[in-house]
XYZ file of C-alpha atoms in Angstrom:
768
model
C -61.492 81.698 -43.865
C -60.242 78.491 -42.288
C -58.276 75.372 -43.156
C -60.395 72.242 -42.851
C -62.075 69.426 -44.732
C -65.372 68.759 -46.392
C -68.228 67.459 -44.236
C -67.816 63.770 -43.471
C -70.309 61.273 -44.889
C -68.657 58.372 -43.036
C -66.254 57.729 -40.219
C -63.939 55.105 -38.766
C -62.500 54.457 -35.315
C -59.643 52.004 -34.847
C -59.103 50.690 -31.317
C -61.141 53.613 -30.018
C -59.271 56.356 -31.938
C -60.522 58.348 -34.919
C -58.724 56.823 -37.875
C -58.564 56.082 -41.568
C -59.176 52.411 -42.364
C -57.447 50.427 -45.073
C -59.112 47.078 -45.780
C -56.781 44.510 -47.322
C -58.269 41.482 -49.085
C -56.258 38.419 -50.071
C -56.448 36.770 -53.458
C -58.789 33.834 -53.958
C -56.018 31.232 -53.803
C -53.601 33.156 -51.587
C -52.441 31.792 -48.233
C -54.050 33.711 -45.356
C -51.139 33.632 -42.920
C -48.625 34.312 -45.689
C -50.623 37.328 -46.835
C -50.971 38.684 -43.291
C -47.240 38.190 -42.641
C -46.294 40.109 -45.788
C -48.661 42.929 -44.815
C -47.098 43.066 -41.341
C -43.628 43.292 -42.891
C -44.719 46.202 -45.080
C -46.421 47.834 -42.105
C -43.231 47.696 -40.042
C -41.386 49.581 -42.794
C -44.193 52.153 -43.124
C -44.064 52.801 -39.369
C -40.372 53.612 -39.723
C -40.982 55.922 -42.668
C -43.803 57.796 -40.915
C -42.900 57.935 -37.205
C -45.461 60.675 -36.483
C -48.385 58.473 -37.494
C -49.842 55.594 -35.519
C -50.443 52.385 -37.497
C -52.447 49.609 -35.824
C -54.209 46.448 -36.933
C -57.816 46.629 -35.755
C -59.172 43.432 -37.298
C -57.342 40.329 -38.512
C -57.865 36.596 -38.947
C -54.278 35.759 -38.021
C -54.693 35.197 -34.277
C -57.714 32.936 -34.732
C -56.002 30.848 -37.416
C -52.739 30.488 -35.473
C -54.519 29.626 -32.234
C -56.827 27.198 -34.003
C -53.929 25.421 -35.713
C -52.032 25.066 -32.436
C -55.174 23.734 -30.743
C -55.734 21.252 -33.565
C -52.284 19.733 -33.122
C -52.883 19.571 -29.378
C -56.182 17.792 -30.093
C -54.328 15.348 -32.360
C -51.833 14.694 -29.578
C -54.642 14.028 -27.109
C -56.394 11.755 -29.601
C -53.248 9.657 -30.059
C -52.732 9.364 -26.293
C -56.347 8.384 -25.568
C -56.524 5.929 -28.451
C -53.266 4.308 -27.376
C -54.584 3.864 -23.829
C -57.753 2.229 -25.179
C -55.766 -0.115 -27.422
C -53.528 -1.106 -24.504
C -56.568 -1.806 -22.340
C -57.894 -4.316 -24.841
C -54.571 -5.836 -25.903
C -52.690 -5.647 -22.598
C -49.492 -5.769 -24.655
C -46.704 -3.209 -24.743
C -45.349 -4.826 -27.891
C -48.559 -4.444 -29.844
C -48.989 -0.857 -28.652
C -45.453 -0.192 -29.872
C -46.500 -1.433 -33.322
C -49.467 0.938 -33.271
C -47.293 3.888 -32.263
C -44.784 3.014 -34.998
C -47.415 2.958 -37.748
C -49.139 6.249 -36.803
C -46.347 8.584 -38.033
C -45.879 6.475 -41.162
C -49.562 6.776 -42.089
C -49.652 10.492 -41.299
C -46.478 11.184 -43.267
C -47.914 9.293 -46.232
C -51.256 11.110 -45.953
C -49.629 14.556 -45.766
C -47.433 13.703 -48.751
C -50.492 12.672 -50.749
C -52.285 15.885 -49.671
C -49.365 17.908 -50.971
C -49.432 16.026 -54.287
C -53.153 16.603 -54.895
C -53.078 20.197 -53.587
C -55.059 19.973 -50.323
C -53.992 22.718 -47.898
C -54.007 22.708 -44.107
C -56.996 24.329 -42.390
C -59.459 23.506 -39.621
C -61.432 21.159 -41.890
C -58.460 19.178 -43.240
C -56.804 19.035 -39.811
C -60.083 17.628 -38.480
C -59.826 15.026 -41.227
C -56.329 14.141 -40.021
C -57.608 13.669 -36.461
C -60.486 11.506 -37.703
C -58.004 9.541 -39.821
C -56.420 8.327 -36.594
C -59.479 6.221 -35.900
C -59.457 4.769 -39.406
C -55.766 3.959 -39.065
C -56.389 2.160 -35.782
C -59.302 0.295 -37.335
C -57.015 -1.216 -39.979
C -53.873 -1.617 -37.866
C -55.490 -3.092 -34.772
C -57.551 -5.667 -36.666
C -54.524 -6.959 -38.594
C -52.202 -6.868 -35.594
C -54.680 -8.549 -33.241
C -55.246 -11.345 -35.755
C -51.492 -11.901 -36.171
C -51.021 -11.958 -32.397
C -53.861 -14.465 -31.976
C -52.321 -16.790 -34.580
C -48.912 -16.390 -32.911
C -50.259 -17.454 -29.511
C -52.207 -20.278 -31.083
C -49.465 -21.535 -33.414
C -46.464 -21.515 -31.108
C -43.051 -20.079 -31.966
C -43.299 -19.780 -35.761
C -43.746 -16.020 -36.073
C -43.389 -15.992 -39.865
C -46.174 -18.493 -40.332
C -48.344 -16.621 -37.837
C -47.787 -13.319 -39.624
C -48.612 -14.786 -43.039
C -51.660 -16.757 -41.932
C -52.992 -13.946 -39.726
C -52.595 -11.323 -42.437
C -54.059 -13.573 -45.117
C -57.087 -14.442 -42.974
C -57.977 -10.841 -42.185
C -56.963 -9.205 -45.486
C -60.336 -9.646 -47.194
C -62.330 -8.337 -44.231
C -59.891 -5.433 -43.843
C -60.127 -4.588 -47.552
C -63.937 -4.842 -47.466
C -64.135 -2.442 -44.529
C -61.777 0.048 -46.166
C -63.615 -0.059 -49.500
C -67.057 0.377 -47.918
C -65.827 3.336 -45.854
C -64.339 4.996 -48.936
C -67.522 4.360 -50.918
C -69.632 5.842 -48.111
C -67.574 9.055 -48.223
C -67.205 9.379 -51.992
C -70.651 10.931 -52.772
C -69.735 14.057 -50.770
C -67.118 14.868 -53.408
C -69.881 15.411 -55.956
C -72.946 16.336 -53.883
C -72.674 20.010 -54.872
C -73.678 23.174 -53.054
C -72.686 24.127 -49.535
C -71.967 20.562 -48.266
C -69.476 19.906 -51.051
C -67.737 23.240 -50.468
C -67.328 22.592 -46.743
C -66.701 18.854 -46.580
C -64.877 18.065 -49.818
C -61.427 18.845 -48.290
C -62.336 16.725 -45.242
C -63.448 13.790 -47.373
C -60.434 14.129 -49.650
C -58.131 13.952 -46.624
C -59.968 10.906 -45.235
C -59.845 9.062 -48.564
C -56.084 9.602 -48.800
C -55.666 8.486 -45.179
C -57.769 5.368 -45.782
C -55.645 4.414 -48.761
C -52.414 4.912 -46.819
C -53.832 3.151 -43.755
C -54.869 -0.002 -45.605
C -51.595 -0.344 -47.506
C -49.533 0.148 -44.353
C -51.747 -2.200 -42.301
C -51.030 -5.132 -44.658
C -47.367 -4.261 -45.253
C -45.746 -2.370 -42.378
C -47.786 -4.004 -39.595
C -46.807 -7.597 -40.565
C -43.155 -6.576 -40.987
C -43.080 -4.810 -37.621
C -44.831 -7.792 -36.018
C -42.021 -10.096 -37.176
C -39.577 -8.197 -34.986
C -41.573 -6.652 -32.167
C -43.837 -9.585 -31.221
C -40.767 -11.798 -30.699
C -39.377 -9.432 -28.051
C -39.804 -11.580 -24.949
C -37.941 -9.873 -22.145
C -39.018 -11.280 -18.750
C -40.132 -7.949 -17.291
C -42.232 -7.180 -20.375
C -43.907 -10.571 -20.216
C -44.609 -10.226 -16.477
C -46.206 -6.805 -16.920
C -48.253 -7.971 -19.896
C -49.451 -11.052 -18.002
C -50.495 -8.850 -15.082
C -52.554 -6.520 -17.280
C -53.844 -9.421 -19.364
C -55.391 -11.062 -16.307
C -57.369 -7.878 -15.646
C -58.443 -7.103 -19.212
C -58.893 -10.790 -20.025
C -61.417 -11.150 -17.220
C -63.377 -8.125 -18.506
C -63.306 -9.384 -22.097
C -64.432 -12.872 -21.010
C -67.428 -11.325 -19.283
C -68.326 -9.302 -22.367
C -67.946 -12.319 -24.675
C -70.030 -14.382 -22.312
C -72.740 -11.727 -22.215
C -73.173 -11.623 -25.987
C -72.922 -15.401 -26.366
C -75.547 -15.984 -23.664
C -77.811 -13.239 -25.048
C -77.677 -14.687 -28.559
C -78.149 -18.258 -27.310
C -81.143 -17.198 -25.205
C -82.844 -15.625 -28.232
C -82.179 -18.777 -30.272
C -83.673 -21.019 -27.596
C -86.692 -18.847 -26.818
C -88.864 -17.178 -29.443
C -90.314 -14.953 -26.715
C -86.840 -13.635 -25.896
C -86.073 -13.088 -29.599
C -89.344 -11.219 -30.126
C -88.680 -9.142 -26.997
C -85.219 -8.235 -28.332
C -86.562 -7.004 -31.633
C -89.520 -5.181 -30.032
C -87.129 -3.312 -27.737
C -84.919 -2.493 -30.708
C -87.904 -1.212 -32.709
C -89.086 0.930 -29.788
C -85.625 2.404 -29.320
C -85.402 3.169 -33.021
C -88.853 4.797 -33.184
C -88.240 6.861 -30.027
C -84.883 8.004 -31.378
C -86.225 8.980 -34.800
C -89.642 10.375 -33.863
C -88.885 11.666 -30.367
C -85.228 12.465 -29.776
C -84.248 13.871 -33.168
C -87.100 16.440 -33.324
C -86.276 17.393 -29.732
C -82.614 18.178 -30.474
C -83.652 20.330 -33.436
C -81.859 21.261 -36.635
C -79.413 23.922 -37.756
C -77.118 24.553 -40.695
C -73.881 24.809 -38.690
C -73.250 24.994 -34.931
C -72.196 28.353 -33.433
C -68.587 28.886 -32.415
C -66.800 31.085 -29.917
C -64.105 32.891 -31.918
C -63.885 35.801 -29.462
C -65.510 38.244 -31.885
C -68.617 40.312 -31.112
C -70.453 42.162 -33.857
C -72.493 45.230 -32.836
C -74.831 46.701 -35.460
C -76.583 49.938 -34.550
C -79.149 52.011 -36.427
C -79.664 55.577 -35.220
C -82.250 58.219 -36.082
C -81.498 59.012 -39.775
C -82.313 62.686 -39.205
C -79.406 63.204 -36.832
C -76.000 64.504 -37.990
C -72.902 62.325 -38.103
C -71.707 63.890 -34.835
C -74.509 62.023 -33.042
C -73.229 58.718 -34.431
C -69.704 59.656 -33.330
C -70.909 60.239 -29.782
C -72.679 56.863 -29.803
C -69.508 55.110 -30.999
C -67.575 56.683 -28.149
C -70.060 55.368 -25.568
C -70.261 51.916 -27.187
C -66.476 51.576 -27.382
C -66.176 52.436 -23.690
C -68.736 49.772 -22.738
C -67.077 47.135 -24.946
C -63.680 47.882 -23.431
C -64.941 47.652 -19.849
C -66.804 44.371 -20.255
C -64.133 41.906 -21.261
C -60.436 41.426 -22.063
C -60.428 43.278 -25.389
C -57.754 42.789 -28.053
C -58.946 44.934 -30.956
C -61.816 47.245 -31.818
C -62.998 48.253 -35.290
C -65.851 50.789 -35.587
C -67.346 52.189 -38.788
C -70.006 54.831 -39.432
C -71.673 54.536 -42.818
C -69.454 53.817 -45.805
C -67.592 55.464 -48.631
C -68.951 55.215 -52.183
C -67.562 52.133 -53.914
C -66.098 50.647 -50.695
C -68.176 47.649 -49.657
C -65.704 45.939 -47.310
C -66.310 48.512 -44.573
C -69.876 49.639 -43.919
C -71.469 47.750 -46.840
C -72.954 50.772 -48.566
C -74.873 52.166 -45.568
C -75.457 55.773 -44.427
C -74.339 57.674 -41.346
C -77.268 56.270 -39.375
C -75.687 52.786 -39.557
C -72.853 51.868 -37.198
C -70.938 48.574 -37.476
C -68.524 47.598 -34.700
C -66.374 44.467 -34.416
C -64.880 43.811 -30.981
C -62.290 41.035 -30.682
C -61.725 39.591 -27.215
C -59.018 37.140 -26.140
C -59.662 33.519 -27.101
C -61.925 31.336 -24.974
C -58.993 29.610 -23.275
C -57.804 32.908 -21.812
C -61.113 34.173 -20.396
C -63.640 32.817 -17.936
C -66.824 33.813 -19.787
C -68.062 32.555 -23.123
C -68.664 35.072 -25.883
C -72.415 34.556 -25.447
C -72.201 35.476 -21.744
C -70.336 38.663 -22.657
C -72.986 39.502 -25.263
C -75.762 38.852 -22.755
C -74.210 41.437 -20.414
C -73.572 43.955 -23.217
C -77.115 44.145 -24.624
C -78.850 45.979 -21.735
C -75.871 48.306 -21.298
C -75.836 49.325 -24.960
C -79.618 49.607 -25.140
C -79.518 52.484 -22.614
C -77.588 54.745 -25.014
C -79.693 57.603 -26.393
C -80.786 57.886 -30.046
C -80.384 54.161 -30.861
C -83.332 52.879 -32.907
C -82.235 49.261 -33.265
C -79.408 47.218 -31.804
C -77.855 43.855 -32.678
C -75.193 42.202 -30.541
C -74.180 38.863 -32.058
C -71.109 36.668 -32.134
C -68.874 37.371 -35.098
C -69.269 34.581 -37.643
C -72.658 33.659 -36.157
C -73.972 32.593 -39.561
C -72.616 29.636 -41.498
C -72.169 31.605 -44.724
C -71.033 35.166 -45.364
C -74.043 35.659 -47.641
C -76.446 34.952 -44.742
C -77.098 38.213 -42.892
C -78.792 36.615 -39.870
C -80.087 33.262 -38.669
C -83.630 34.381 -39.466
C -83.925 36.599 -42.533
C -87.477 37.388 -43.639
C -87.457 39.046 -47.063
C -90.529 41.121 -47.904
C -91.068 42.527 -51.399
C -93.682 44.861 -52.820
C -94.045 47.760 -55.275
C -95.420 49.867 -52.388
C -93.299 51.422 -49.618
C -96.343 51.854 -47.424
C -97.325 48.178 -47.683
C -93.743 47.110 -46.953
C -93.666 49.312 -43.853
C -96.905 47.731 -42.599
C -95.704 44.192 -43.322
C -92.318 44.907 -41.739
C -93.986 46.048 -38.524
C -96.037 42.828 -38.370
C -93.041 40.556 -38.978
C -90.850 42.497 -36.540
C -93.526 42.210 -33.849
C -93.737 38.440 -34.424
C -89.942 38.014 -34.265
C -89.791 39.866 -30.947
C -92.181 37.230 -29.566
C -90.247 34.295 -31.071
C -88.335 32.163 -28.565
C -84.634 31.654 -29.154
C -83.889 35.025 -30.774
C -81.697 37.569 -28.995
C -81.703 40.455 -31.495
C -84.203 41.755 -34.059
C -83.456 44.370 -36.725
C -84.602 45.513 -40.156
C -82.936 47.051 -43.169
C -84.894 50.292 -43.109
C -87.670 52.341 -41.527
C -89.741 54.854 -43.446
C -88.728 57.673 -41.104
C -86.082 59.757 -42.834
C -87.347 63.314 -43.259
C -86.611 64.922 -46.621
C -87.645 68.278 -48.074
C -88.845 68.609 -51.631
C -88.343 71.981 -53.295
C -91.595 73.018 -54.992
C -91.042 75.860 -57.455
C -93.805 78.112 -58.685
C -92.692 78.159 -62.315
C -94.760 81.237 -63.232
C -93.341 83.377 -60.424
C -89.827 82.059 -61.051
C -90.143 82.988 -64.729
C -91.335 86.429 -63.720
C -87.983 86.914 -61.965
C -86.113 85.404 -64.930
C -85.136 82.142 -63.185
C -85.263 78.568 -64.310
C -85.354 75.471 -62.099
C -81.687 74.735 -62.807
C -80.660 78.244 -61.750
C -82.469 77.944 -58.439
C -81.077 74.462 -57.746
C -77.532 75.567 -58.594
C -77.618 78.507 -56.200
C -79.110 76.387 -53.397
C -76.427 73.766 -53.998
C -73.727 76.411 -53.555
C -75.392 77.669 -50.364
C -75.851 74.239 -48.798
C -72.805 72.339 -50.062
C -70.471 75.157 -51.090
C -68.788 75.747 -54.436
C -65.198 75.265 -55.610
C -63.952 78.656 -56.764
C -60.228 78.114 -57.128
C -57.110 76.462 -55.710
C -54.366 77.477 -53.311
C -50.930 76.499 -54.674
C -48.208 75.191 -52.380
C -44.608 74.348 -53.213
C -43.820 70.588 -53.245
C -47.455 69.789 -52.471
C -50.770 69.170 -54.126
C -52.820 72.365 -54.445
C -55.506 72.941 -51.860
C -59.025 73.538 -53.142
C -60.811 76.734 -52.146
C -64.500 76.220 -51.316
C -66.875 79.085 -50.559
C -70.127 78.595 -48.702
C -72.300 80.146 -46.041
C -71.420 79.696 -42.375
C -73.248 76.782 -40.790
C -75.408 78.994 -38.566
C -76.902 80.621 -41.702
C -77.989 77.342 -43.325
C -79.028 75.041 -40.488
C -82.824 75.599 -40.585
C -85.572 75.639 -43.174
C -86.680 79.108 -42.076
C -83.252 80.553 -42.872
C -83.262 78.885 -46.283
C -86.691 80.271 -47.077
C -85.417 83.796 -46.419
C -82.123 83.282 -48.286
C -81.620 85.820 -51.068
C -81.004 84.426 -54.560
C -79.512 86.332 -57.475
C -81.997 87.088 -60.268
C -81.916 89.394 -63.298
C -84.166 91.687 -61.240
C -81.945 91.729 -58.166
C -81.730 89.660 -55.006
C -85.038 88.011 -54.217
C -85.827 85.725 -51.206
C -86.429 82.085 -52.075
C -89.877 82.204 -50.450
C -91.060 84.527 -53.211
C -91.196 81.755 -55.819
C -90.540 78.426 -54.052
C -91.368 76.508 -50.882
C -90.254 73.348 -49.104
C -92.559 70.418 -48.389
C -91.466 67.694 -45.977
C -91.873 63.974 -46.693
C -90.777 60.646 -45.258
C -88.674 58.012 -47.026
C -86.446 55.068 -46.055
C -82.871 55.731 -45.016
C -81.767 53.152 -47.574
C -83.599 51.726 -50.592
C -83.213 48.066 -51.549
C -84.686 46.387 -54.598
C -84.914 42.893 -55.996
C -86.266 42.427 -59.480
C -88.805 45.177 -60.046
C -89.988 45.457 -56.429
C -88.794 47.237 -53.332
C -87.611 44.944 -50.544
C -87.463 45.030 -46.754
C -85.551 42.471 -44.722
C -86.332 41.764 -41.065
C -83.551 39.933 -39.230
C -83.501 37.736 -36.140
C -80.240 36.604 -34.543
C -79.842 33.597 -32.266
C -77.203 32.272 -29.913
C -77.468 28.482 -29.663
C -81.147 27.694 -30.208
C -81.965 25.285 -33.051
C -83.104 27.118 -36.161
C -85.888 24.526 -36.646
C -87.286 25.332 -33.181
C -87.033 29.075 -33.860
C -88.854 28.819 -37.181
C -91.537 26.573 -35.701
C -92.172 29.118 -32.939
C -92.168 31.985 -35.442
C -94.761 30.214 -37.581
C -96.855 29.641 -34.472
C -96.646 33.330 -33.461
C -97.191 34.585 -37.008
C -100.112 32.255 -37.693
C -103.238 34.190 -38.638
C -101.340 37.391 -39.480
C -102.443 38.855 -42.803
C -99.948 40.840 -44.851
C -101.007 43.478 -47.396
C -101.975 41.859 -50.705
C -99.075 43.413 -52.618
C -96.449 41.969 -50.228
C -94.757 38.593 -50.708
C -92.724 36.978 -47.917
C -89.737 34.620 -48.239
C -87.415 33.027 -45.685
C -83.815 33.761 -46.736
C -81.788 32.891 -43.624
C -80.320 29.684 -42.230
C -83.490 27.691 -42.814
C -83.378 28.201 -46.591
C -79.774 27.060 -46.830
C -80.407 24.216 -44.393
C -83.227 22.807 -46.489
C -81.055 22.891 -49.586
C -77.996 21.453 -47.840
C -80.007 18.826 -45.927
C -81.571 17.659 -49.177
C -78.129 17.234 -50.701
C -76.752 15.467 -47.611
C -79.803 13.189 -47.467
C -79.253 12.267 -51.102
C -75.575 11.609 -50.360
C -76.467 9.317 -47.437
C -78.998 7.401 -49.524
C -76.582 7.091 -52.442
C -73.788 5.978 -50.074
C -75.964 3.212 -48.598
C -76.880 2.008 -52.099
C -73.223 2.009 -53.153
C -72.242 0.111 -50.004
C -74.969 -2.442 -50.668
C -73.865 -3.159 -54.239
C -70.200 -3.177 -53.203
C -70.965 -5.803 -50.563
C -72.800 -7.895 -53.143
C -69.675 -7.800 -55.309
C -67.372 -8.619 -52.384
C -69.431 -11.445 -50.840
C -71.271 -12.610 -53.967
C -74.462 -12.702 -51.906
C -77.446 -10.351 -51.703
C -78.467 -11.929 -48.405
C -75.103 -11.174 -46.768
C -75.119 -7.636 -48.175
C -78.548 -6.985 -46.650
C -77.434 -8.325 -43.258
C -74.375 -6.070 -43.219
C -76.298 -2.965 -44.360
C -78.823 -3.561 -41.549
C -76.095 -2.529 -39.102
C -76.282 1.074 -40.417
C -79.744 1.963 -38.999
C -78.591 0.669 -35.598
C -76.266 3.669 -35.347
C -79.131 6.188 -35.437
C -80.077 5.276 -31.863
C -76.697 6.119 -30.373
C -76.166 9.151 -32.618
C -79.477 10.802 -31.702
C -79.134 10.246 -27.949
C -75.538 11.527 -27.980
C -76.707 14.742 -29.627
C -79.377 15.094 -26.951
C -76.944 14.503 -24.066
C -74.290 16.907 -25.431
C -76.936 19.492 -26.462
C -75.989 19.385 -30.135
C -78.439 19.845 -32.976
C -78.799 17.918 -36.216
C -76.576 19.894 -38.576
C -74.381 19.458 -41.630
C -71.456 18.150 -39.531
C -73.822 15.720 -37.768
C -74.988 14.395 -41.142
C -71.374 14.130 -42.261
C -70.675 12.166 -39.089
C -73.470 9.741 -39.958
C -72.020 9.219 -43.438
C -68.601 8.482 -41.934
C -70.260 6.258 -39.368
C -72.067 4.287 -42.078
C -68.745 3.318 -43.575
C -67.154 2.388 -40.256
C -69.980 0.432 -38.622
C -70.300 -2.065 -41.482
C -66.723 -3.154 -40.742
C -67.937 -4.770 -37.522
C -70.643 -6.732 -39.312
C -68.129 -7.735 -41.992
C -65.702 -9.064 -39.365
C -68.421 -11.137 -37.682
C -70.061 -12.535 -40.808
C -66.844 -13.195 -42.749
C -65.316 -15.150 -39.849
C -68.533 -17.151 -39.371
C -68.568 -18.012 -43.081
C -64.994 -19.267 -42.861
C -65.846 -21.475 -39.881
C -68.877 -22.861 -41.716
C -66.578 -23.681 -44.620
C -64.448 -25.637 -42.138
C -67.468 -27.748 -41.147
C -69.143 -25.959 -38.224
C -72.891 -25.400 -38.277
C -74.174 -21.839 -38.505
C -74.851 -21.445 -34.776
C -71.458 -22.779 -33.732
C -69.736 -20.717 -36.394
C -71.382 -17.462 -35.280
C -70.819 -18.146 -31.577
C -67.172 -18.805 -32.385
C -67.108 -15.561 -34.342
C -68.508 -13.719 -31.321
C -65.855 -15.311 -29.118
C -62.970 -14.431 -31.445
C -64.118 -11.145 -32.983
C -65.636 -9.381 -29.959
C -62.249 -8.081 -28.813
C -61.132 -6.538 -32.144
C -64.623 -5.199 -32.819
C -64.900 -3.485 -29.424
C -61.272 -2.410 -29.501
C -61.582 -0.640 -32.845
C -64.912 0.922 -31.839
C -63.582 2.354 -28.582
C -60.219 3.331 -30.088
C -61.919 5.173 -32.948
C -64.281 6.825 -30.455
C -61.364 7.893 -28.263
C -59.600 9.361 -31.280
C -62.695 11.377 -32.186
C -63.271 12.643 -28.651
C -61.305 15.922 -29.130
C -63.465 16.636 -32.191
C -66.696 15.874 -30.317
C -65.673 18.173 -27.455
C -64.638 21.028 -29.794
C -61.132 21.121 -28.345
C -59.815 23.756 -30.757
C -60.850 27.270 -31.764
C -63.316 26.784 -34.599
C -63.603 23.047 -34.045
C -66.968 23.651 -32.370
C -68.356 23.911 -35.886
C -67.483 20.243 -36.524
C -68.090 18.919 -33.001
C -71.422 17.212 -33.873
C -69.521 15.136 -36.451
C -67.419 13.575 -33.712
C -70.379 13.252 -31.333
C -72.525 11.408 -33.883
C -69.631 9.138 -34.829
C -68.817 8.289 -31.202
C -72.365 7.718 -29.979
C -73.461 5.879 -33.094
C -70.336 3.736 -33.175
C -70.422 2.647 -29.509
C -74.149 1.903 -29.355
C -74.197 0.532 -32.894
C -71.319 -1.817 -32.113
C -73.067 -3.336 -29.097
C -76.299 -3.713 -31.053
C -74.371 -5.224 -33.974
C -72.785 -7.832 -31.701
C -76.268 -8.820 -30.540
C -78.570 -8.528 -33.554
C -76.342 -9.276 -36.553
C -75.485 -12.769 -35.184
C -79.201 -13.421 -34.584
C -80.155 -12.332 -38.096
C -77.293 -14.333 -39.583
C -78.302 -17.542 -37.814
C -81.996 -17.025 -38.625
C -81.627 -16.446 -42.373
C -78.488 -18.385 -43.300
C -78.816 -21.893 -44.633
C -76.969 -24.629 -42.810
C -74.544 -25.236 -45.671
C -71.533 -23.011 -46.128
C -71.857 -20.043 -48.489
């Protein structure tokens, strides 16, 4: 007789100690940090009420969210500083920079107020939108302010007249640029699927920021210019003149370069043809060479500090073997990095899917959380690379996965490569699984391979000789009932205690009398004719079956998983197809790719449709704004120019084509047309004043090169923290910033060269 508990069918270790886990899920619309804070408050009270128990948090999103939010505001600060420096370089004016700095908080306050009104909450995506909005704000503010300042220098001392004429002259071009950018982004709101879920808050934030930015650029900027531009203290003027001589010289050289380049192409057909041949070659190399080289993926990986270890042991071993393995694994995880928390689960409890996901005692799931990447020298992938050989040496491990926590873009995706096999036959599935697993082990770019089950769990079927059992007066149910009591025990009563729940009393054989098949065969069962050994009328026959059974539809399924670190999923799948080529699966087996590649194809199709629809909307919007199909075509031609810079930037920074990269191209499409609008609209105005088309465009290059380059570089500087992934979790959106920066810088230079050429070549000599 002893006081104990029933045999465990699962287990949990919190921070290395044997524990009981309580998984707390927030409501669908509940605030994460608010929920965690309320739980922590309750936990503090529980600790006081139960001082003899240890309560610890072994897994939480709080630290990542708090750190990420702090990093995002630091990234915003850096973006403002870098953008301000760029604006000062081009303007060489403390007064104009002061106007920029004064409008930034106004636009952000207005944007945040509008977000609150429409119900957009703060998170990594919307905060990224706020950082990106800085570039859009500068685009509007700088163009209006620079035009006012140019009129003020040209017109003398009448600041009011300069403000009115400068604002009026640029208002149409500013409005056109804002409208085209908003129209480029709008399709994402309705594209559906994964892209809409991820990017709708980002686009919503940008649309609100664009609205606020345009209104403030044509209201607050002129009003501030009335006061600030007239500040003419001697020391300010001397400093501005000093910087202006430096930046003015640089700008004169740039203007001269584009003017000479355009004039050369107009004078020489050979030069013009050479320009366009070089452009075509660059475009073809970028599309057909660079983009396939960089590869494709659904979402970039990110270093959150979490490592997920999935282990499958021999299913025929007791739970004590899994407990020993957890102890060894936890020791290795603790010794190989600055660990914060450790959550380890063996199997799962019936009906509890948040811990263990319905697996048996042969499945171990461990989540190790290390300090964030700013507080350690190694990346999470370097830590994982060191852990794999150490963990692989542990005895009784059949399969091992060591991957970064959150390695897949969606919670429903089990691994980057997920090959789903289905068949009505277990044997055929086992054969097909072996073939696929062998191919995945040979596939480049994968770091872990696993499968949902092996057909290696030994079971024993009780075969009863019905005639002999009947001779002893036994039925199948009688035999099964007695064996159940022998193997699992039987509840025979309860033990009452005062002020406590009664304890159950379970009777069963000692473990040493039921731990082998031979002992069971000789076990005596009660019959109407006395105690008879089980072997007299029944026997055990061993068989093999999977440790877990999965089904889809009417067929059994087997999933084989491959996990990656940073390799492009397109490259991985291409190599897998190459390795798997010629392999023949059993006829009853069907194979389907269910990992990243399936979601990428769906999401890429939606994003491609959004890009195409955005370009069409921009085209028709430009027709309405300029009342000219020819002008609309010229402006839209600036969009393909951005592909060159975007693709090469991805190659240089080792980014892949992903959903954020496609989102960056959509944003870029709306921004880059602003440059063409500024050039063409100004040239049209000069033609209306009597200049011929060549003179008008060369004048446009001379006047508009500074604001065009200034907005391009200022926007790029503002997006630099995004492109560099300067916050925890921002790595996921880094390709967005990279595509926008590379495409905008290269596209702007190409726009300043080729759009003037196309305009002069196709425009009639009379004014539009």
